[in-house]
């Protein structure tokens, strides 16, 4: 049986790279360009909303690839999580940060969709927005914060991924497993 996990590791890493890079580019480039070119707040909202709407399916695929790859890596490394000192803690941290990044991503989409509907010139969108009135200034402020939270959180995932890579070094595995065994057995010193 092969000891390589190239496909699942690639899905995990490429998905995370796209999630991080796309959210950072959107917060800096897309929002900045919309602000420069929009002229009015409503036009700025429409430009930014159109760009983010185009990115949404790609982002969803990237997140799906990352989660699928992460699940696969967890399955093939379950023995290390259970037996190597420090791996369970970093895995728990990575899981918590992933959950926070997912929540921030979903929240940005909800806020972005509200702003998109409220700024649209389409009568059908205006009708939908009228059924769910929103304080646009408040939504814009919340969206700005949430859109910066996503690259911050996914950037943390990149760092935690680097830590996991370091923990996979043979010397780290050997000493980590020895330390774990010593911590659970009072007879080993």
PDB file of C-alpha atoms in Angstrom:
ATOM      1  CA  UNK A   1       0.000   0.000   0.000  1.00  0.00           C
ATOM      2  CA  UNK A   2       1.289   3.449  -0.897  1.00  0.00           C
ATOM      3  CA  UNK A   3       2.356   5.764   1.928  1.00  0.00           C
ATOM      4  CA  UNK A   4       1.766   8.803  -0.279  1.00  0.00           C
ATOM      5  CA  UNK A   5      -1.355  10.893  -0.049  1.00  0.00           C
ATOM      6  CA  UNK A   6      -0.656  13.282  -2.908  1.00  0.00           C
ATOM      7  CA  UNK A   7      -4.236  13.648  -4.136  1.00  0.00           C
ATOM      8  CA  UNK A   8      -5.855  14.403  -0.789  1.00  0.00           C
ATOM      9  CA  UNK A   9      -2.944  16.627   0.281  1.00  0.00           C
ATOM     10  CA  UNK A  10      -3.247  18.520  -3.026  1.00  0.00           C
ATOM     11  CA  UNK A  11      -6.999  18.972  -2.611  1.00  0.00           C
ATOM     12  CA  UNK A  12      -6.427  20.219   0.938  1.00  0.00           C
ATOM     13  CA  UNK A  13      -3.618  22.624   0.020  1.00  0.00           C
ATOM     14  CA  UNK A  14      -4.916  23.936  -3.311  1.00  0.00           C
ATOM     15  CA  UNK A  15      -8.385  24.431  -1.838  1.00  0.00           C
ATOM     16  CA  UNK A  16      -6.950  26.384   1.087  1.00  0.00           C
ATOM     17  CA  UNK A  17      -4.708  28.410  -1.229  1.00  0.00           C
ATOM     18  CA  UNK A  18      -7.678  29.440  -3.377  1.00  0.00           C
ATOM     19  CA  UNK A  19      -9.852  30.218  -0.334  1.00  0.00           C
ATOM     20  CA  UNK A  20      -7.126  32.370   1.244  1.00  0.00           C
ATOM     21  CA  UNK A  21      -5.909  34.008  -1.954  1.00  0.00           C
ATOM     22  CA  UNK A  22      -9.353  34.682  -3.362  1.00  0.00           C
ATOM     23  CA  UNK A  23     -10.626  36.239  -0.160  1.00  0.00           C
ATOM     24  CA  UNK A  24      -7.519  38.409   0.192  1.00  0.00           C
ATOM     25  CA  UNK A  25      -7.659  39.523  -3.448  1.00  0.00           C
ATOM     26  CA  UNK A  26     -11.355  40.294  -3.093  1.00  0.00           C
ATOM     27  CA  UNK A  27     -10.891  42.343   0.071  1.00  0.00           C
ATOM     28  CA  UNK A  28      -7.979  44.286  -1.423  1.00  0.00           C
ATOM     29  CA  UNK A  29      -8.387  44.258  -5.195  1.00  0.00           C
ATOM     30  CA  UNK A  30     -12.058  43.810  -5.966  1.00  0.00           C
ATOM     31  CA  UNK A  31     -13.380  46.022  -3.181  1.00  0.00           C
ATOM     32  CA  UNK A  32     -10.686  48.620  -3.866  1.00  0.00           C
ATOM     33  CA  UNK A  33     -11.430  48.677  -7.587  1.00  0.00           C
ATOM     34  CA  UNK A  34     -15.182  48.918  -6.961  1.00  0.00           C
ATOM     35  CA  UNK A  35     -14.597  51.849  -4.620  1.00  0.00           C
ATOM     36  CA  UNK A  36     -12.324  53.600  -7.132  1.00  0.00           C
ATOM     37  CA  UNK A  37     -14.593  53.068 -10.124  1.00  0.00           C
ATOM     38  CA  UNK A  38     -18.071  53.081  -8.582  1.00  0.00           C
ATOM     39  CA  UNK A  39     -18.631  56.821  -8.292  1.00  0.00           C
ATOM     40  CA  UNK A  40     -21.614  56.389  -5.955  1.00  0.00           C
ATOM     41  CA  UNK A  41     -22.092  54.049  -3.027  1.00  0.00           C
ATOM     42  CA  UNK A  42     -24.834  52.201  -4.903  1.00  0.00           C
ATOM     43  CA  UNK A  43     -22.608  51.718  -7.975  1.00  0.00           C
ATOM     44  CA  UNK A  44     -19.720  50.613  -5.760  1.00  0.00           C
ATOM     45  CA  UNK A  45     -22.024  48.070  -4.112  1.00  0.00           C
ATOM     46  CA  UNK A  46     -23.172  46.759  -7.508  1.00  0.00           C
ATOM     47  CA  UNK A  47     -19.625  46.397  -8.870  1.00  0.00           C
ATOM     48  CA  UNK A  48     -18.332  44.649  -5.744  1.00  0.00           C
ATOM     49  CA  UNK A  49     -21.429  42.439  -5.550  1.00  0.00           C
ATOM     50  CA  UNK A  50     -21.062  41.376  -9.179  1.00  0.00           C
ATOM     51  CA  UNK A  51     -17.427  40.406  -8.631  1.00  0.00           C
ATOM     52  CA  UNK A  52     -18.082  38.518  -5.407  1.00  0.00           C
ATOM     53  CA  UNK A  53     -21.046  36.707  -7.020  1.00  0.00           C
ATOM     54  CA  UNK A  54     -18.717  35.492  -9.816  1.00  0.00           C
ATOM     55  CA  UNK A  55     -16.220  34.265  -7.211  1.00  0.00           C
ATOM     56  CA  UNK A  56     -18.792  32.439  -5.031  1.00  0.00           C
ATOM     57  CA  UNK A  57     -18.986  29.140  -7.010  1.00  0.00           C
ATOM     58  CA  UNK A  58     -15.195  28.953  -7.337  1.00  0.00           C
ATOM     59  CA  UNK A  59     -14.819  29.692  -3.640  1.00  0.00           C
ATOM     60  CA  UNK A  60     -17.383  27.006  -2.779  1.00  0.00           C
ATOM     61  CA  UNK A  61     -15.434  24.477  -4.865  1.00  0.00           C
ATOM     62  CA  UNK A  62     -12.157  25.532  -3.203  1.00  0.00           C
ATOM     63  CA  UNK A  63     -13.663  25.177   0.266  1.00  0.00           C
ATOM     64  CA  UNK A  64     -15.133  21.799  -0.658  1.00  0.00           C
ATOM     65  CA  UNK A  65     -11.766  20.585  -1.955  1.00  0.00           C
ATOM     66  CA  UNK A  66     -10.040  21.819   1.199  1.00  0.00           C
ATOM     67  CA  UNK A  67     -12.558  20.125   3.493  1.00  0.00           C
ATOM     68  CA  UNK A  68     -12.506  16.862   1.521  1.00  0.00           C
ATOM     69  CA  UNK A  69      -8.703  16.835   1.526  1.00  0.00           C
ATOM     70  CA  UNK A  70      -8.603  17.741   5.216  1.00  0.00           C
ATOM     71  CA  UNK A  71     -10.958  14.905   6.073  1.00  0.00           C
ATOM     72  CA  UNK A  72      -8.825  12.514   4.064  1.00  0.00           C
ATOM     73  CA  UNK A  73      -5.634  13.686   5.764  1.00  0.00           C
ATOM     74  CA  UNK A  74      -7.250  13.292   9.164  1.00  0.00           C
ATOM     75  CA  UNK A  75      -8.266   9.737   8.287  1.00  0.00           C
ATOM     76  CA  UNK A  76      -4.806   8.689   7.094  1.00  0.00           C
ATOM     77  CA  UNK A  77      -3.083  10.407  10.024  1.00  0.00           C
ATOM     78  CA  UNK A  78      -5.492   9.302  12.768  1.00  0.00           C
ATOM     79  CA  UNK A  79      -2.754   7.205  14.351  1.00  0.00           C
ATOM     80  CA  UNK A  80      -0.526  10.285  14.680  1.00  0.00           C
ATOM     81  CA  UNK A  81      -3.364  12.340  16.163  1.00  0.00           C
ATOM     82  CA  UNK A  82      -3.860   9.628  18.790  1.00  0.00           C
ATOM     83  CA  UNK A  83      -0.226   8.807  19.538  1.00  0.00           C
ATOM     84  CA  UNK A  84       2.016  11.803  18.780  1.00  0.00           C
ATOM     85  CA  UNK A  85       2.335  14.520  21.422  1.00  0.00           C
ATOM     86  CA  UNK A  86       1.026  17.858  20.136  1.00  0.00           C
ATOM     87  CA  UNK A  87      -0.745  16.604  17.017  1.00  0.00           C
ATOM     88  CA  UNK A  88      -4.179  16.335  18.652  1.00  0.00           C
ATOM     89  CA  UNK A  89      -3.878  19.901  19.981  1.00  0.00           C
ATOM     90  CA  UNK A  90      -2.841  21.356  16.625  1.00  0.00           C
ATOM     91  CA  UNK A  91      -5.579  19.345  14.895  1.00  0.00           C
ATOM     92  CA  UNK A  92      -8.170  20.700  17.334  1.00  0.00           C
ATOM     93  CA  UNK A  93      -6.902  24.239  16.753  1.00  0.00           C
ATOM     94  CA  UNK A  94      -7.042  23.747  13.009  1.00  0.00           C
ATOM     95  CA  UNK A  95     -10.593  22.393  13.249  1.00  0.00           C
ATOM     96  CA  UNK A  96     -11.721  25.365  15.344  1.00  0.00           C
ATOM     97  CA  UNK A  97     -10.123  27.894  12.994  1.00  0.00           C
ATOM     98  CA  UNK A  98     -11.634  26.110   9.986  1.00  0.00           C
ATOM     99  CA  UNK A  99     -15.081  26.341  11.591  1.00  0.00           C
ATOM    100  CA  UNK A 100     -14.553  30.052  12.268  1.00  0.00           C
ATOM    101  CA  UNK A 101     -13.389  30.639   8.675  1.00  0.00           C
ATOM    102  CA  UNK A 102     -16.442  28.789   7.352  1.00  0.00           C
ATOM    103  CA  UNK A 103     -18.733  30.884   9.568  1.00  0.00           C
ATOM    104  CA  UNK A 104     -17.048  34.127   8.478  1.00  0.00           C
ATOM    105  CA  UNK A 105     -17.292  33.086   4.825  1.00  0.00           C
ATOM    106  CA  UNK A 106     -20.996  32.259   5.151  1.00  0.00           C
ATOM    107  CA  UNK A 107     -21.651  35.515   7.020  1.00  0.00           C
ATOM    108  CA  UNK A 108     -19.921  37.550   4.287  1.00  0.00           C
ATOM    109  CA  UNK A 109     -22.111  35.884   1.678  1.00  0.00           C
ATOM    110  CA  UNK A 110     -25.298  36.639   3.621  1.00  0.00           C
ATOM    111  CA  UNK A 111     -24.325  40.278   4.127  1.00  0.00           C
ATOM    112  CA  UNK A 112     -23.093  40.580   0.547  1.00  0.00           C
ATOM    113  CA  UNK A 113     -26.360  39.191  -0.809  1.00  0.00           C
ATOM    114  CA  UNK A 114     -28.365  41.682   1.279  1.00  0.00           C
ATOM    115  CA  UNK A 115     -26.300  44.570  -0.071  1.00  0.00           C
ATOM    116  CA  UNK A 116     -26.497  43.149  -3.598  1.00  0.00           C
ATOM    117  CA  UNK A 117     -30.306  43.005  -3.474  1.00  0.00           C
ATOM    118  CA  UNK A 118     -30.609  46.468  -1.900  1.00  0.00           C
ATOM    119  CA  UNK A 119     -28.338  48.065  -4.511  1.00  0.00           C
ATOM    120  CA  UNK A 120     -29.772  46.273  -7.545  1.00  0.00           C
ATOM    121  CA  UNK A 121     -31.675  48.105 -10.260  1.00  0.00           C
ATOM    122  CA  UNK A 122     -33.656  44.929 -11.052  1.00  0.00           C
ATOM    123  CA  UNK A 123     -37.294  45.362  -9.901  1.00  0.00           C
ATOM    124  CA  UNK A 124     -37.474  41.725  -8.756  1.00  0.00           C
ATOM    125  CA  UNK A 125     -34.387  42.207  -6.561  1.00  0.00           C
ATOM    126  CA  UNK A 126     -35.820  45.469  -5.216  1.00  0.00           C
ATOM    127  CA  UNK A 127     -38.997  43.604  -4.278  1.00  0.00           C
ATOM    128  CA  UNK A 128     -36.972  40.911  -2.452  1.00  0.00           C
ATOM    129  CA  UNK A 129     -34.951  43.589  -0.678  1.00  0.00           C
ATOM    130  CA  UNK A 130     -38.158  45.375   0.323  1.00  0.00           C
ATOM    131  CA  UNK A 131     -39.424  42.234   2.055  1.00  0.00           C
ATOM    132  CA  UNK A 132     -36.237  42.095   4.122  1.00  0.00           C
ATOM    133  CA  UNK A 133     -35.171  45.698   4.817  1.00  0.00           C
ATOM    134  CA  UNK A 134     -31.563  46.175   5.828  1.00  0.00           C
ATOM    135  CA  UNK A 135     -29.583  49.037   7.350  1.00  0.00           C
ATOM    136  CA  UNK A 136     -27.115  49.386   4.458  1.00  0.00           C
ATOM    137  CA  UNK A 137     -24.524  51.411   6.366  1.00  0.00           C
ATOM    138  CA  UNK A 138     -24.430  48.856   9.172  1.00  0.00           C
ATOM    139  CA  UNK A 139     -24.351  45.946   6.700  1.00  0.00           C
ATOM    140  CA  UNK A 140     -21.476  47.567   4.782  1.00  0.00           C
ATOM    141  CA  UNK A 141     -19.435  48.020   7.971  1.00  0.00           C
ATOM    142  CA  UNK A 142     -20.091  44.446   9.074  1.00  0.00           C
ATOM    143  CA  UNK A 143     -19.241  43.146   5.617  1.00  0.00           C
ATOM    144  CA  UNK A 144     -15.947  45.037   5.551  1.00  0.00           C
ATOM    145  CA  UNK A 145     -14.913  43.434   8.853  1.00  0.00           C
ATOM    146  CA  UNK A 146     -16.116  39.975   7.865  1.00  0.00           C
ATOM    147  CA  UNK A 147     -14.341  40.128   4.492  1.00  0.00           C
ATOM    148  CA  UNK A 148     -11.061  40.807   6.292  1.00  0.00           C
ATOM    149  CA  UNK A 149     -11.742  38.067   8.838  1.00  0.00           C
ATOM    150  CA  UNK A 150     -11.774  35.398   6.118  1.00  0.00           C
ATOM    151  CA  UNK A 151      -8.178  35.914   4.880  1.00  0.00           C
ATOM    152  CA  UNK A 152      -7.016  36.375   8.483  1.00  0.00           C
ATOM    153  CA  UNK A 153      -8.535  33.049   9.529  1.00  0.00           C
ATOM    154  CA  UNK A 154      -7.481  31.168   6.399  1.00  0.00           C
ATOM    155  CA  UNK A 155      -3.997  32.643   6.817  1.00  0.00           C
ATOM    156  CA  UNK A 156      -3.970  31.082  10.298  1.00  0.00           C
ATOM    157  CA  UNK A 157      -4.884  27.786   8.631  1.00  0.00           C
ATOM    158  CA  UNK A 158      -1.859  28.124   6.338  1.00  0.00           C
ATOM    159  CA  UNK A 159       0.345  28.540   9.431  1.00  0.00           C
ATOM    160  CA  UNK A 160      -1.276  25.573  11.193  1.00  0.00           C
ATOM    161  CA  UNK A 161      -0.790  23.539   8.020  1.00  0.00           C
ATOM    162  CA  UNK A 162       2.922  24.401   8.150  1.00  0.00           C
ATOM    163  CA  UNK A 163       2.999  23.231  11.782  1.00  0.00           C
ATOM    164  CA  UNK A 164       1.406  19.921  10.763  1.00  0.00           C
ATOM    165  CA  UNK A 165       4.060  19.539   8.085  1.00  0.00           C
ATOM    166  CA  UNK A 166       6.794  20.059  10.666  1.00  0.00           C
ATOM    167  CA  UNK A 167       5.153  17.526  12.982  1.00  0.00           C
ATOM    168  CA  UNK A 168       5.377  14.927  10.217  1.00  0.00           C
ATOM    169  CA  UNK A 169       9.164  14.972  10.121  1.00  0.00           C
ATOM    170  CA  UNK A 170      10.481  11.559  11.235  1.00  0.00           C
ATOM    171  CA  UNK A 171      12.407  13.015  14.191  1.00  0.00           C
ATOM    172  CA  UNK A 172       9.312  14.933  15.323  1.00  0.00           C
ATOM    173  CA  UNK A 173       7.163  11.819  15.037  1.00  0.00           C
ATOM    174  CA  UNK A 174       9.575   9.687  17.060  1.00  0.00           C
ATOM    175  CA  UNK A 175      10.030  12.195  19.877  1.00  0.00           C
ATOM    176  CA  UNK A 176       6.336  13.130  19.871  1.00  0.00           C
ATOM    177  CA  UNK A 177       5.227   9.524  20.154  1.00  0.00           C
ATOM    178  CA  UNK A 178       7.784   8.882  22.925  1.00  0.00           C
ATOM    179  CA  UNK A 179       6.559  11.944  24.869  1.00  0.00           C
ATOM    180  CA  UNK A 180       2.937  10.883  24.412  1.00  0.00           C
ATOM    181  CA  UNK A 181       3.708   7.367  25.664  1.00  0.00           C
ATOM    182  CA  UNK A 182       5.550   8.790  28.700  1.00  0.00           C
ATOM    183  CA  UNK A 183       2.636  11.096  29.515  1.00  0.00           C
ATOM    184  CA  UNK A 184       0.070   8.283  29.596  1.00  0.00           C
ATOM    185  CA  UNK A 185       2.204   5.652  31.317  1.00  0.00           C
ATOM    186  CA  UNK A 186       3.536   6.337  34.819  1.00  0.00           C
ATOM    187  CA  UNK A 187       6.100   3.550  34.443  1.00  0.00           C
ATOM    188  CA  UNK A 188       8.004   5.119  31.543  1.00  0.00           C
ATOM    189  CA  UNK A 189      10.570   7.755  32.415  1.00  0.00           C
TER     190      UNK A 189
END
